[in-house]
Amino acid sequence: MKLGREERAMLDGRHGPARREALRQQMEVGRFFDAGDFVEVAHVHLMADTESLGESGVEWLEAISRLPEPERRVRVPTVTDPRGIDFCAYRKLRQEERMAALERRAIAAFESMGILMTDTCINYQSVLPPVRGEHLAYGDTGSTIYANSVLGARSNFEGGPAALCAALTGRVPRYGCHLDERRRGTHLFEVRHRPRTWSDWGALGAVIGKRTGDYWTVPVIAGIDGAPTSDELKHFGAALASYGSVPLFHMVGVTPEAPDLARVFEGVPPDPVRIDPQDVDAFYASFGRHEDEVHVVVFAAPQLSLVELKTVADSLAGKRVHPRTALLIATSPEIKAAADRMGITATIEDTGAILLRGVCFYQMYARELGRANGWTNLLSNSAKLVNIVSGYGYRPVLATTEACIEAAVNGRM
């Protein structure tokens, strides 16, 4: 790989051992993907929940945090993905003290590096929205696909160690979504029915994602009449990335790099794949129903925006969550503070629901949560979440926001 003067200085160890090792790792990644050089990034979004880190991962972070002050500090603004512990709620959820202790150690190490503990997967809706053409190092799949597709920024999926390397060096290898040629459409999907609900948008993303399944695929969606909302695109993109492993999509007439078919494909588009309402209906039906009781209803993955929280609060107002059903709602610290100020938190928690701050369900030791609380039957309006949690011992079902709230109140679907 071609190295600039500053990159050679890092590789030579003139900026300390952490940056040297970070650049070495990035060079190996760059060679694997045939990257010719590095590109500077504007900021980093870091996934590093303690369930994934474990003891050894936290010890690695602590080793970096013990380096002298200039050597351990990140070079570009770096924000964090949701954590695994909400310190105001973890005992109520029967999470173990060892989990909280490990979380505190990780947070201390991050803070010593100058990392901003935003604890959110919806940073693009709250603390640090990217701009078109900006190069980034994003870890969370939902935030990456939103930044790439809806905002026109540029990032590959950068896992926890890779994102931390980017934070220390301020660079990533130039491949994948950083290149113009990798951002052109490869497959065309023609949607015959506009989704109505957030869960419908997620289901549509899942249906298209299951028909891609390749990181280098760039699906182009045609047939959407009028711009979807930020939350609709959030659910669509998160599900598409979860089911399809793709970091970028284009929506004709909606997203910034797809003004029309000719330009997004740079020529004649391929034959379209039709997505009919029946395809979305079949996706819902694939999860079945919980004919008996619902143990836990979860609104998370992605965290909820202020608009989503208000919608949930209005639907819950004056009701009471069933005593045998848990209702968990996750949002970012910034939105939680706004919800507190506006009375939304009080409305939600007066019903017996739990509003979680700075966490996301599947990153909260979900398997252990289920065992500790006797949860198996799970209901959610997030297509991304129901894709993930079956691997943690749950029987998930996808439903609309309204159906989820009704089940939380009645204790069954």
mmCIF file of N, CA, C and O in Angstrom, residues 43-47 79-82 120-125 128 130 136-151 153 155-158 234 237-238 241 247 302 362 384:
data_model
loop_
_atom_site.group_PDB
_atom_site.id
_atom_site.type_symbol
_atom_site.label_atom_id
_atom_site.label_comp_id
_atom_site.label_asym_id
_atom_site.label_seq_id
_atom_site.Cartn_x
_atom_site.Cartn_y
_atom_site.Cartn_z
ATOM 1 N N HIS A 43 -14.906 10.967 11.219
ATOM 2 C CA HIS A 43 -15.172 10.491 12.573
ATOM 3 C C HIS A 43 -15.435 8.989 12.563
ATOM 4 O O HIS A 43 -15.556 8.376 11.497
ATOM 5 N N VAL A 44 -15.522 8.423 13.753
ATOM 6 C CA VAL A 44 -15.601 6.970 13.941
ATOM 7 C C VAL A 44 -16.800 6.653 14.825
ATOM 8 O O VAL A 44 -17.087 7.367 15.795
ATOM 9 N N HIS A 45 -17.497 5.568 14.488
ATOM 10 C CA HIS A 45 -18.569 5.032 15.333
ATOM 11 C C HIS A 45 -18.138 3.640 15.761
ATOM 12 O O HIS A 45 -17.979 2.745 14.929
ATOM 13 N N LEU A 46 -17.944 3.449 17.058
ATOM 14 C CA LEU A 46 -17.269 2.268 17.593
ATOM 15 C C LEU A 46 -18.246 1.289 18.227
ATOM 16 O O LEU A 46 -18.956 1.631 19.176
ATOM 17 N N MET A 47 -18.293 0.068 17.698
ATOM 18 C CA MET A 47 -19.008 -1.035 18.346
ATOM 19 C C MET A 47 -18.040 -1.782 19.236
ATOM 20 O O MET A 47 -17.023 -2.280 18.754
ATOM 21 N N VAL A 79 -17.377 8.107 18.582
ATOM 22 C CA VAL A 79 -18.575 7.917 19.396
ATOM 23 C C VAL A 79 -18.865 6.427 19.515
ATOM 24 O O VAL A 79 -18.407 5.620 18.705
ATOM 25 N N THR A 80 -19.649 6.069 20.529
ATOM 26 C CA THR A 80 -19.874 4.653 20.824
ATOM 27 C C THR A 80 -21.278 4.191 20.451
ATOM 28 O O THR A 80 -22.246 4.943 20.497
ATOM 29 N N ASP A 81 -21.350 2.915 20.131
ATOM 30 C CA ASP A 81 -22.590 2.190 19.888
ATOM 31 C C ASP A 81 -23.242 1.883 21.246
ATOM 32 O O ASP A 81 -22.628 2.111 22.291
ATOM 33 N N PRO A 82 -24.469 1.357 21.276
ATOM 34 C CA PRO A 82 -25.080 1.010 22.562
ATOM 35 C C PRO A 82 -24.205 0.092 23.398
ATOM 36 O O PRO A 82 -23.467 -0.758 22.892
ATOM 37 N N THR A 120 -25.069 4.964 21.320
ATOM 38 C CA THR A 120 -26.239 4.948 20.442
ATOM 39 C C THR A 120 -25.906 4.382 19.075
ATOM 40 O O THR A 120 -24.802 4.577 18.551
ATOM 41 N N CYS A 121 -26.887 3.698 18.486
ATOM 42 C CA CYS A 121 -26.785 3.218 17.106
ATOM 43 C C CYS A 121 -27.500 4.158 16.152
ATOM 44 O O CYS A 121 -27.527 3.913 14.947
ATOM 45 N N ILE A 122 -28.116 5.218 16.692
ATOM 46 C CA ILE A 122 -28.804 6.196 15.837
ATOM 47 C C ILE A 122 -28.111 7.552 15.958
ATOM 48 O O ILE A 122 -28.769 8.600 16.036
ATOM 49 N N ASN A 123 -26.790 7.519 15.960
ATOM 50 C CA ASN A 123 -26.005 8.754 16.027
ATOM 51 C C ASN A 123 -26.345 9.692 14.878
ATOM 52 O O ASN A 123 -26.259 10.912 15.010
ATOM 53 N N TYR A 124 -26.768 9.141 13.752
ATOM 54 C CA TYR A 124 -27.151 9.954 12.594
ATOM 55 C C TYR A 124 -28.463 10.700 12.837
ATOM 56 O O TYR A 124 -28.791 11.644 12.105
ATOM 57 N N GLN A 125 -29.245 10.297 13.838
ATOM 58 C CA GLN A 125 -30.484 10.989 14.180
ATOM 59 C C GLN A 125 -30.314 11.903 15.391
ATOM 60 O O GLN A 125 -31.249 12.613 15.751
ATOM 61 N N LEU A 128 -24.379 13.101 15.773
ATOM 62 C CA LEU A 128 -23.336 13.391 14.792
ATOM 63 C C LEU A 128 -23.749 12.907 13.401
ATOM 64 O O LEU A 128 -23.195 11.936 12.882
ATOM 65 N N PRO A 130 -23.673 12.393 9.580
ATOM 66 C CA PRO A 130 -22.676 12.597 8.531
ATOM 67 C C PRO A 130 -23.228 13.461 7.404
ATOM 68 O O PRO A 130 -24.436 13.682 7.300
ATOM 69 N N LEU A 136 -15.942 7.849 6.584
ATOM 70 C CA LEU A 136 -16.171 7.492 7.978
ATOM 71 C C LEU A 136 -15.633 6.104 8.256
ATOM 72 O O LEU A 136 -15.311 5.345 7.335
ATOM 73 N N ALA A 137 -15.591 5.755 9.543
ATOM 74 C CA ALA A 137 -15.333 4.378 9.964
ATOM 75 C C ALA A 137 -16.447 3.999 10.930
ATOM 76 O O ALA A 137 -16.373 4.289 12.129
ATOM 77 N N TYR A 138 -17.505 3.370 10.404
ATOM 78 C CA TYR A 138 -18.680 3.019 11.193
ATOM 79 C C TYR A 138 -18.716 1.507 11.424
ATOM 80 O O TYR A 138 -18.425 0.722 10.516
ATOM 81 N N GLY A 139 -19.138 1.118 12.615
ATOM 82 C CA GLY A 139 -19.176 -0.294 12.952
ATOM 83 C C GLY A 139 -20.553 -0.911 12.862
ATOM 84 O O GLY A 139 -20.735 -1.981 12.298
ATOM 85 N N ASP A 140 -21.537 -0.264 13.450
ATOM 86 C CA ASP A 140 -22.888 -0.825 13.475
ATOM 87 C C ASP A 140 -23.452 -0.903 12.061
ATOM 88 O O ASP A 140 -23.359 0.059 11.285
ATOM 89 N N THR A 141 -24.067 -2.032 11.720
ATOM 90 C CA THR A 141 -24.558 -2.210 10.353
ATOM 91 C C THR A 141 -25.674 -1.230 10.014
ATOM 92 O O THR A 141 -25.733 -0.692 8.911
ATOM 93 N N GLY A 142 -26.583 -0.995 10.978
ATOM 94 C CA GLY A 142 -27.679 -0.077 10.722
ATOM 95 C C GLY A 142 -27.224 1.355 10.533
ATOM 96 O O GLY A 142 -27.737 2.075 9.665
ATOM 97 N N SER A 143 -26.250 1.796 11.333
ATOM 98 C CA SER A 143 -25.758 3.170 11.180
ATOM 99 C C SER A 143 -24.931 3.307 9.909
ATOM 100 O O SER A 143 -24.983 4.345 9.233
ATOM 101 N N THR A 144 -24.198 2.266 9.536
ATOM 102 C CA THR A 144 -23.387 2.317 8.321
ATOM 103 C C THR A 144 -24.258 2.425 7.083
ATOM 104 O O THR A 144 -24.018 3.270 6.199
ATOM 105 N N ILE A 145 -25.280 1.591 6.996
ATOM 106 C CA ILE A 145 -26.101 1.607 5.784
ATOM 107 C C ILE A 145 -26.904 2.897 5.692
ATOM 108 O O ILE A 145 -27.134 3.416 4.592
ATOM 109 N N TYR A 146 -27.299 3.468 6.819
ATOM 110 C CA TYR A 146 -28.012 4.752 6.789
ATOM 111 C C TYR A 146 -27.070 5.860 6.327
ATOM 112 O O TYR A 146 -27.425 6.684 5.485
ATOM 113 N N ALA A 147 -25.862 5.891 6.887
ATOM 114 C CA ALA A 147 -24.898 6.931 6.511
ATOM 115 C C ALA A 147 -24.548 6.839 5.032
ATOM 116 O O ALA A 147 -24.499 7.856 4.321
ATOM 117 N N ASN A 148 -24.305 5.635 4.542
ATOM 118 C CA ASN A 148 -23.963 5.442 3.135
ATOM 119 C C ASN A 148 -25.111 5.803 2.199
ATOM 120 O O ASN A 148 -24.926 6.512 1.203
ATOM 121 N N SER A 149 -26.275 5.298 2.523
ATOM 122 C CA SER A 149 -27.390 5.323 1.567
ATOM 123 C C SER A 149 -28.199 6.605 1.650
ATOM 124 O O SER A 149 -28.417 7.274 0.635
ATOM 125 N N VAL A 150 -28.659 6.942 2.839
ATOM 126 C CA VAL A 150 -29.564 8.069 3.013
ATOM 127 C C VAL A 150 -28.819 9.393 2.998
ATOM 128 O O VAL A 150 -29.293 10.390 2.451
ATOM 129 N N LEU A 151 -27.607 9.410 3.561
ATOM 130 C CA LEU A 151 -26.854 10.655 3.705
ATOM 131 C C LEU A 151 -25.725 10.801 2.694
ATOM 132 O O LEU A 151 -25.162 11.881 2.563
ATOM 133 N N ALA A 153 -22.728 9.538 2.771
ATOM 134 C CA ALA A 153 -21.372 9.437 3.309
ATOM 135 C C ALA A 153 -20.764 8.106 2.867
ATOM 136 O O ALA A 153 -21.399 7.329 2.141
ATOM 137 N N SER A 155 -18.607 4.628 4.139
ATOM 138 C CA SER A 155 -17.991 3.774 5.158
ATOM 139 C C SER A 155 -18.226 2.321 4.808
ATOM 140 O O SER A 155 -19.278 1.959 4.276
ATOM 141 N N ASN A 156 -17.258 1.482 5.109
ATOM 142 C CA ASN A 156 -17.467 0.042 5.125
ATOM 143 C C ASN A 156 -17.922 -0.355 6.526
ATOM 144 O O ASN A 156 -17.939 0.463 7.447
ATOM 145 N N PHE A 157 -18.326 -1.623 6.695
ATOM 146 C CA PHE A 157 -18.569 -2.138 8.032
ATOM 147 C C PHE A 157 -17.205 -2.288 8.715
ATOM 148 O O PHE A 157 -16.364 -3.077 8.271
ATOM 149 N N GLU A 158 -16.982 -1.543 9.782
ATOM 150 C CA GLU A 158 -15.723 -1.623 10.517
ATOM 151 C C GLU A 158 -16.016 -2.199 11.898
ATOM 152 O O GLU A 158 -16.577 -1.534 12.765
ATOM 153 N N LYS A 234 -34.752 4.154 8.462
ATOM 154 C CA LYS A 234 -33.943 3.511 9.501
ATOM 155 C C LYS A 234 -34.304 2.032 9.631
ATOM 156 O O LYS A 234 -33.416 1.163 9.643
ATOM 157 N N GLY A 237 -33.303 0.141 6.268
ATOM 158 C CA GLY A 237 -31.871 -0.091 6.121
ATOM 159 C C GLY A 237 -31.320 -1.067 7.135
ATOM 160 O O GLY A 237 -30.488 -1.926 6.796
ATOM 161 N N ALA A 238 -31.770 -0.970 8.386
ATOM 162 C CA ALA A 238 -31.261 -1.883 9.426
ATOM 163 C C ALA A 238 -31.597 -3.324 9.091
ATOM 164 O O ALA A 238 -30.766 -4.232 9.261
ATOM 165 N N ALA A 241 -29.513 -4.515 5.958
ATOM 166 C CA ALA A 241 -28.140 -4.850 6.324
ATOM 167 C C ALA A 241 -28.074 -6.139 7.127
ATOM 168 O O ALA A 241 -27.150 -6.944 6.968
ATOM 169 N N PRO A 247 -23.911 -2.930 2.869
ATOM 170 C CA PRO A 247 -23.737 -1.650 3.562
ATOM 171 C C PRO A 247 -24.317 -0.451 2.822
ATOM 172 O O PRO A 247 -24.197 0.677 3.301
ATOM 173 N N PRO A 302 -33.145 -0.721 15.576
ATOM 174 C CA PRO A 302 -32.366 0.344 16.205
ATOM 175 C C PRO A 302 -33.087 0.962 17.417
ATOM 176 O O PRO A 302 -34.273 0.729 17.629
ATOM 177 N N TYR A 362 -30.162 -6.794 22.076
ATOM 178 C CA TYR A 362 -29.329 -7.952 21.719
ATOM 179 C C TYR A 362 -27.873 -7.783 22.150
ATOM 180 O O TYR A 362 -27.092 -8.733 22.070
ATOM 181 N N LYS A 384 -34.920 -6.301 12.194
ATOM 182 C CA LYS A 384 -33.537 -6.596 12.529
ATOM 183 C C LYS A 384 -33.449 -7.417 13.810
ATOM 184 O O LYS A 384 -32.725 -8.420 13.882
#
